Amino acid sequence: MASVAKRPNGTYRARWRDPDGIERSKAFRLKAEAEQYVASKPSSVLDGTYIDPADSKITFGPFAETWRQAQIHAPSTQERTETLLRVHMLPTWEHRKLRTIRPSEVQAWVRGLSTSLAPATVESVYNQFATIMRSAVDDRIIARSPCLNIQLPKKEKVRVVPLEVATVEALAE
């Protein structure tokens, strides 16, 4: 059960229990703010959308590294994943709190990548980033991923032109 109580200093303390049964609290200047905040807590705990306020401090770098180490990959895939993180993601996102990353920033980042990388590489980097962000949603660190409706650069279709029969016969000899 959640509650709001006035504190001696004139602020209001909202109290609730998280999914683990641990009592949490947050102070507000106005009673209405505290009541509104605390009213949303029981339902979010019950429907599984509760985000622990302590998790709001988690940054991309440490979360991504924990995620990477938990993956079951072949050695070459582990190396590729580590390289994508180190070279393309961490320079931009390492110290950013996960909850502060916005879709518009992700779109701008993808556009920046596309100026120096091939479309297939941009797609690979972005897909890895989106997977990490989905994992943060699954772990209930953020409510939703910022990787929604992101436009990726178009890959050029390469037209395959088969060799002439005479050329193939000449190569075979």
GROMACS .gro file of C-alpha atoms in nm:
model
  173
    1MET     CA    1   0.000   0.000   0.000
    2ALA     CA    2   0.123   0.349  -0.083
    3SER     CA    3   0.092   0.656   0.137
    4VAL     CA    4   0.176   1.027   0.161
    5ALA     CA    5   0.278   1.198   0.486
    6LYS     CA    6   0.375   1.555   0.570
    7ARG     CA    7   0.729   1.592   0.702
    8PRO     CA    8   0.839   1.843   0.969
    9ASN     CA    9   1.018   2.053   0.708
   10GLY     CA   10   0.691   2.107   0.516
   11THR     CA   11   0.759   1.865   0.232
   12TYR     CA   12   0.557   1.552   0.161
   13ARG     CA   13   0.698   1.202   0.158
   14ALA     CA   14   0.546   0.950  -0.081
   15ARG     CA   15   0.605   0.589   0.030
   16TRP     CA   16   0.539   0.263  -0.158
   17ARG     CA   17   0.671  -0.091  -0.189
   18ASP     CA   18   0.863  -0.209  -0.494
   19PRO     CA   19   0.818  -0.555  -0.654
   20ASP     CA   20   1.065  -0.702  -0.403
   21GLY     CA   21   0.862  -0.571  -0.110
   22ILE     CA   22   1.121  -0.307  -0.019
   23GLU     CA   23   0.977   0.022   0.102
   24ARG     CA   24   1.076   0.318  -0.115
   25SER     CA   25   1.013   0.688  -0.069
   26LYS     CA   26   1.048   1.018  -0.248
   27ALA     CA   27   1.000   1.374  -0.122
   28PHE     CA   28   0.781   1.634  -0.293
   29ARG     CA   29   0.718   2.003  -0.229
   30LEU     CA   30   0.344   1.977  -0.290
   31LYS     CA   31   0.103   1.720  -0.148
   32ALA     CA   32  -0.078   1.688  -0.484
   33GLU     CA   33   0.249   1.594  -0.657
   34ALA     CA   34   0.324   1.330  -0.395
   35GLU     CA   35  -0.028   1.185  -0.419
   36GLN     CA   36  -0.016   1.174  -0.799
   37TYR     CA   37   0.325   1.006  -0.795
   38VAL     CA   38   0.234   0.748  -0.534
   39ALA     CA   39  -0.098   0.667  -0.704
   40SER     CA   40   0.087   0.527  -1.004
   41LYS     CA   41   0.317   0.297  -0.804
   42PRO     CA   42   0.087   0.008  -0.700
   43SER     CA   43  -0.049  -0.044  -1.051
   44SER     CA   44   0.298  -0.034  -1.209
   45VAL     CA   45   0.421  -0.292  -0.956
   46LEU     CA   46   0.125  -0.518  -1.034
   47ASP     CA   47   0.141  -0.491  -1.414
   48GLY     CA   48   0.520  -0.533  -1.431
   49THR     CA   49   0.603  -0.186  -1.561
   50TYR     CA   50   0.761  -0.061  -1.238
   51ILE     CA   51   1.096   0.110  -1.293
   52ASP     CA   52   1.313   0.131  -0.982
   53PRO     CA   53   1.423   0.494  -0.929
   54ALA     CA   54   1.773   0.369  -0.839
   55ASP     CA   55   1.801   0.223  -1.190
   56SER     CA   56   1.764   0.570  -1.340
   57LYS     CA   57   2.135   0.625  -1.268
   58ILE     CA   58   2.252   0.332  -1.483
   59THR     CA   59   2.461   0.446  -1.780
   60PHE     CA   60   2.494   0.279  -2.118
   61GLY     CA   61   2.861   0.176  -2.088
   62PRO     CA   62   2.841  -0.046  -1.778
   63PHE     CA   63   2.503  -0.188  -1.882
   64ALA     CA   64   2.628  -0.273  -2.233
   65GLU     CA   65   2.939  -0.442  -2.092
   66THR     CA   66   2.730  -0.651  -1.851
   67TRP     CA   67   2.500  -0.741  -2.140
   68ARG     CA   68   2.794  -0.835  -2.365
   69GLN     CA   69   2.950  -1.060  -2.104
   70ALA     CA   70   2.619  -1.242  -2.053
   71GLN     CA   71   2.580  -1.332  -2.420
   72ILE     CA   72   2.653  -1.680  -2.550
   73HIS     CA   73   2.851  -1.618  -2.866
   74ALA     CA   74   3.121  -1.788  -3.066
   75PRO     CA   75   3.464  -1.627  -3.005
   76SER     CA   76   3.454  -1.442  -3.337
   77THR     CA   77   3.108  -1.302  -3.261
   78GLN     CA   78   3.222  -1.195  -2.913
   79GLU     CA   79   3.513  -1.011  -3.070
   80ARG     CA   80   3.289  -0.842  -3.329
   81THR     CA   81   3.039  -0.738  -3.060
   82GLU     CA   82   3.316  -0.593  -2.842
   83THR     CA   83   3.455  -0.402  -3.142
   84LEU     CA   84   3.114  -0.259  -3.237
   85LEU     CA   85   3.067  -0.142  -2.878
   86ARG     CA   86   3.415   0.004  -2.835
   87VAL     CA   87   3.446   0.174  -3.173
   88HIS     CA   88   3.093   0.285  -3.260
   89MET     CA   89   2.869   0.294  -2.951
   90LEU     CA   90   3.074   0.381  -2.644
   91PRO     CA   91   3.226   0.704  -2.781
   92THR     CA   92   2.873   0.848  -2.805
   93TRP     CA   93   2.673   0.667  -2.537
   94GLU     CA   94   2.911   0.534  -2.270
   95HIS     CA   95   2.838   0.792  -2.000
   96ARG     CA   96   2.474   0.858  -2.088
   97LYS     CA   97   2.204   0.742  -1.849
   98LEU     CA   98   1.989   0.489  -2.032
   99ARG     CA   99   1.669   0.675  -1.947
  100THR     CA  100   1.796   0.998  -2.105
  101ILE     CA  101   1.863   0.857  -2.453
  102ARG     CA  102   1.599   0.991  -2.694
  103PRO     CA  103   1.488   0.853  -3.035
  104SER     CA  104   1.586   1.181  -3.203
  105GLU     CA  105   1.940   1.142  -3.067
  106VAL     CA  106   1.958   0.783  -3.190
  107GLN     CA  107   1.843   0.898  -3.535
  108ALA     CA  108   2.110   1.171  -3.542
  109TRP     CA  109   2.372   0.916  -3.433
  110VAL     CA  110   2.270   0.676  -3.713
  111ARG     CA  111   2.291   0.960  -3.963
  112GLY     CA  112   2.639   1.045  -3.837
  113LEU     CA  113   2.749   0.683  -3.872
  114SER     CA  114   2.616   0.673  -4.227
  115THR     CA  115   2.853   0.949  -4.336
  116SER     CA  116   3.157   0.728  -4.280
  117LEU     CA  117   3.029   0.368  -4.281
  118ALA     CA  118   2.866   0.147  -4.541
  119PRO     CA  119   2.488   0.102  -4.501
  120ALA     CA  120   2.530  -0.266  -4.402
  121THR     CA  121   2.777  -0.170  -4.128
  122VAL     CA  122   2.547   0.105  -3.999
  123GLU     CA  123   2.266  -0.150  -3.986
  124SER     CA  124   2.486  -0.395  -3.795
  125VAL     CA  125   2.593  -0.132  -3.539
  126TYR     CA  126   2.238  -0.005  -3.497
  127ASN     CA  127   2.091  -0.355  -3.458
  128GLN     CA  128   2.342  -0.431  -3.181
  129PHE     CA  129   2.258  -0.101  -3.009
  130ALA     CA  130   1.883  -0.169  -3.039
  131THR     CA  131   1.931  -0.517  -2.893
  132ILE     CA  132   2.109  -0.372  -2.590
  133MET     CA  133   1.832  -0.116  -2.541
  134ARG     CA  134   1.565  -0.390  -2.568
  135SER     CA  135   1.753  -0.578  -2.299
  136ALA     CA  136   1.733  -0.269  -2.076
  137VAL     CA  137   1.355  -0.267  -2.131
  138ASP     CA  138   1.336  -0.640  -2.051
  139ASP     CA  139   1.534  -0.577  -1.731
  140ARG     CA  140   1.288  -0.296  -1.643
  141ILE     CA  141   1.563  -0.034  -1.631
  142ILE     CA  142   1.383   0.180  -1.889
  143ALA     CA  143   1.014   0.178  -1.980
  144ARG     CA  144   1.065   0.177  -2.357
  145SER     CA  145   1.346   0.164  -2.607
  146PRO     CA  146   1.455   0.480  -2.788
  147CYS     CA  147   1.515   0.264  -3.096
  148LEU     CA  148   1.169   0.304  -3.242
  149ASN     CA  149   1.104   0.418  -3.600
  150ILE     CA  150   1.471   0.484  -3.671
  151GLN     CA  151   1.549   0.522  -4.041
  152LEU     CA  152   1.857   0.339  -4.160
  153PRO     CA  153   2.048   0.421  -4.478
  154LYS     CA  154   1.931   0.231  -4.783
  155LYS     CA  155   2.154  -0.046  -4.909
  156GLU     CA  156   2.227  -0.022  -5.279
  157LYS     CA  157   2.117  -0.327  -5.470
  158VAL     CA  158   2.404  -0.463  -5.672
  159ARG     CA  159   2.293  -0.604  -6.002
  160VAL     CA  160   2.449  -0.942  -6.068
  161VAL     CA  161   2.555  -0.982  -6.428
  162PRO     CA  162   2.635  -1.343  -6.518
  163LEU     CA  163   2.941  -1.418  -6.724
  164GLU     CA  164   2.903  -1.503  -7.089
  165VAL     CA  165   2.908  -1.875  -7.170
  166ALA     CA  166   3.227  -1.833  -7.371
  167THR     CA  167   3.398  -1.665  -7.074
  168VAL     CA  168   3.297  -1.945  -6.839
  169GLU     CA  169   3.423  -2.206  -7.086
  170ALA     CA  170   3.751  -2.018  -7.120
  171LEU     CA  171   3.791  -2.005  -6.743
  172ALA     CA  172   3.712  -2.376  -6.715
  173GLU     CA  173   3.993  -2.462  -6.958
   0.00000   0.00000   0.00000
